[in-house]
C-alpha positions as a printed Julia matrix, in Angstrom:
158×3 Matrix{Float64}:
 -10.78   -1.01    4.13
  -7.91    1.7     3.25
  -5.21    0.87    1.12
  -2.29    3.64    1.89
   0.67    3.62   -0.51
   2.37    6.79    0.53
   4.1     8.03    3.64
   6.23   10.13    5.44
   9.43   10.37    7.36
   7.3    12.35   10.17
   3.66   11.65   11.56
   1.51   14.77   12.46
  -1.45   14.98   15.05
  -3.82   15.27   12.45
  -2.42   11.86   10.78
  -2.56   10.14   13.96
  -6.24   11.85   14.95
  -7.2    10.42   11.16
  -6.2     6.86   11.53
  -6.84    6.33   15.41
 -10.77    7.42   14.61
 -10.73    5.53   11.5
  -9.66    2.57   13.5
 -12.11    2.96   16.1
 -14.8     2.89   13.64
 -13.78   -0.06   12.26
 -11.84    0.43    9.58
  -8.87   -1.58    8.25
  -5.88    0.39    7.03
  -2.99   -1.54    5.12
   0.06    0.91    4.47
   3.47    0.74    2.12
   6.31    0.55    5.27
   8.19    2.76    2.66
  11.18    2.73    0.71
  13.76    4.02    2.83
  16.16    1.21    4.04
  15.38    3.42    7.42
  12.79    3.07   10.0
   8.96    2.64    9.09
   7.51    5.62    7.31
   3.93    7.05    8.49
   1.16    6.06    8.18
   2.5     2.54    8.49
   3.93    3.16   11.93
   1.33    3.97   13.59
  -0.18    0.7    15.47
  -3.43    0.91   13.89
  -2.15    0.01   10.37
  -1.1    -2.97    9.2
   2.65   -2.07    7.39
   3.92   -3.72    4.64
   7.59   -4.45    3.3
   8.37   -5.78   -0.22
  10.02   -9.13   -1.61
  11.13  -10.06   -4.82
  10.33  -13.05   -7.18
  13.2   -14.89   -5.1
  11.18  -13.91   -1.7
  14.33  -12.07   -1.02
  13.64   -8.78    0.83
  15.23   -5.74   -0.63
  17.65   -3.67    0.83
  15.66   -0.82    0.27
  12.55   -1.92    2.36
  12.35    0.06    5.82
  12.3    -1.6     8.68
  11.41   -2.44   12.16
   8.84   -3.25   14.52
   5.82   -2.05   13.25
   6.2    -4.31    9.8
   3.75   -6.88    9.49
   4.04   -8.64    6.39
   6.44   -8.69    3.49
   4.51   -9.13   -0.6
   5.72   -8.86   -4.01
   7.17   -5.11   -4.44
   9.81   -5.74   -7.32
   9.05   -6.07  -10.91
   5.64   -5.48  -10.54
   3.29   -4.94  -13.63
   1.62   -1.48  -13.04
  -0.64    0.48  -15.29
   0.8     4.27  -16.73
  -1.32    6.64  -18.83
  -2.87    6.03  -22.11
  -3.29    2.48  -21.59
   0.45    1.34  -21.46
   2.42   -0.64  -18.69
   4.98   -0.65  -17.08
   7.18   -2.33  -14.32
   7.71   -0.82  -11.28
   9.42   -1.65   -7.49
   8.36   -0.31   -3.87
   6.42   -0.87   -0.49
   3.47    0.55   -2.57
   3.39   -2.05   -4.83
   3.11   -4.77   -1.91
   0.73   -3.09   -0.05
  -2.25   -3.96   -2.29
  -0.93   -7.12   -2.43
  -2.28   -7.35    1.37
  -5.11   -5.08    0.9
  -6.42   -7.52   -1.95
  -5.87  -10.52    0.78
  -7.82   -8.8     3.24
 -10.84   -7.43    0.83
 -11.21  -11.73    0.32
 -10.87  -12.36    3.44
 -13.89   -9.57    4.66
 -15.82  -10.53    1.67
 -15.79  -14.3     2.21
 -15.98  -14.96    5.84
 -16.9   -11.31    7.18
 -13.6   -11.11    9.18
 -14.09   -7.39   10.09
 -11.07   -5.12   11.9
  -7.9    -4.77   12.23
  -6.69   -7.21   14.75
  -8.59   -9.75   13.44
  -7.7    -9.4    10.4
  -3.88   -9.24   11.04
  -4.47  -12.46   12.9
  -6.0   -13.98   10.08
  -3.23  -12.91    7.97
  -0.89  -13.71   10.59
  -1.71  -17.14   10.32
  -1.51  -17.85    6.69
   1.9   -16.03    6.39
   5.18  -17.62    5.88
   8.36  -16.3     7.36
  10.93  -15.75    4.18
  14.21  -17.25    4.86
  17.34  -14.68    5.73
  15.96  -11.52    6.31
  14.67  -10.78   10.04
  11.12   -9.98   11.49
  12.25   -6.25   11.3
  12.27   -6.38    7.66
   9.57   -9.16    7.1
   7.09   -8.81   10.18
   5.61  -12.45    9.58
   6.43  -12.94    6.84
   4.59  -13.38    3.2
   0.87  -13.87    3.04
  -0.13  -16.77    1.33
  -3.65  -17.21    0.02
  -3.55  -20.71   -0.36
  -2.94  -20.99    3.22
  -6.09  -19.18    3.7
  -8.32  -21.61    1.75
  -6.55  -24.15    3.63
  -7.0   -23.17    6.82
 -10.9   -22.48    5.87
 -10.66  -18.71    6.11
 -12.76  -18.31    2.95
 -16.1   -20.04    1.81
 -15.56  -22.73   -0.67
């Protein structure tokens, strides 16, 4: 499993050589759709990897959040608690604070019930997200992934 909070306006060959043989061995990449208000930023839009947008405390997506087709899932990316040097916090906001959000979903979700690769774990996910209310699938993808709705649903061992 790959977290990937960075990206850029441009993919390469080597970026999409990288992830494309990452995917075929199996791996699971989960990547910040980036902060752009533009399209999807790379690594995230490359089919392999699962992008993710942000929402706030109100599950309103930001302005800010890029967008389109390749976004999968929307998570927390405002006003999150982050660690900074020499022990201190602070708050921060972005697509990299959502996406591990996600990835923490989907470590649970291998650990528990061995759901293994990425299109079966997006359709895990998939199924225990919620669609948040005025902002479209662009911006959203399925919405927000609930981890209650995971237990519910029996994804992980009780």
């Amino acid at each position: 499993l790959a977290n990937m909070s960075f990206g850029t306006k441009k993919g390469s060959q080597a970026l999409a050589d990288a992830v494309r043989n990452a995917a075929a061995a199996g791996l699971t990449m989960v990547a910040a759709a980036g902060n752009t208000s533009d399209p999807v930023l790379f690594p995230a839009a490359y089919p392999e990897v699962i992008a993710v947008g942000a929402s706030d405390k109100k599950d309103v997506v930001p302005d800010w959040t890029a967008r389109g087709p390749q976004v999968a899932f929307a998570a927390p990316g405002v006003d999150i608690r982050s660690t900074k040097l020499n022990g201190n916090y602070e708050f921060k906001e972005g697509t990299s604070m959502s996406a591990p959000h996600v990835t923490g979903l989907v470590c649970l979700l291998m650990a528990a019930r061995g759901v293994h690769g990425g299109e079966a774990v997006r359709a895990a996910l998939k199924e225990a997200a919620t669609p948040l209310p005025g902002a479209p699938p662009q911006r959203q993808g399925a919405g927000m992934v609930e981890g209650d709705k995971l237990v519910e649903r029996g994804f992980y061992a009780r």
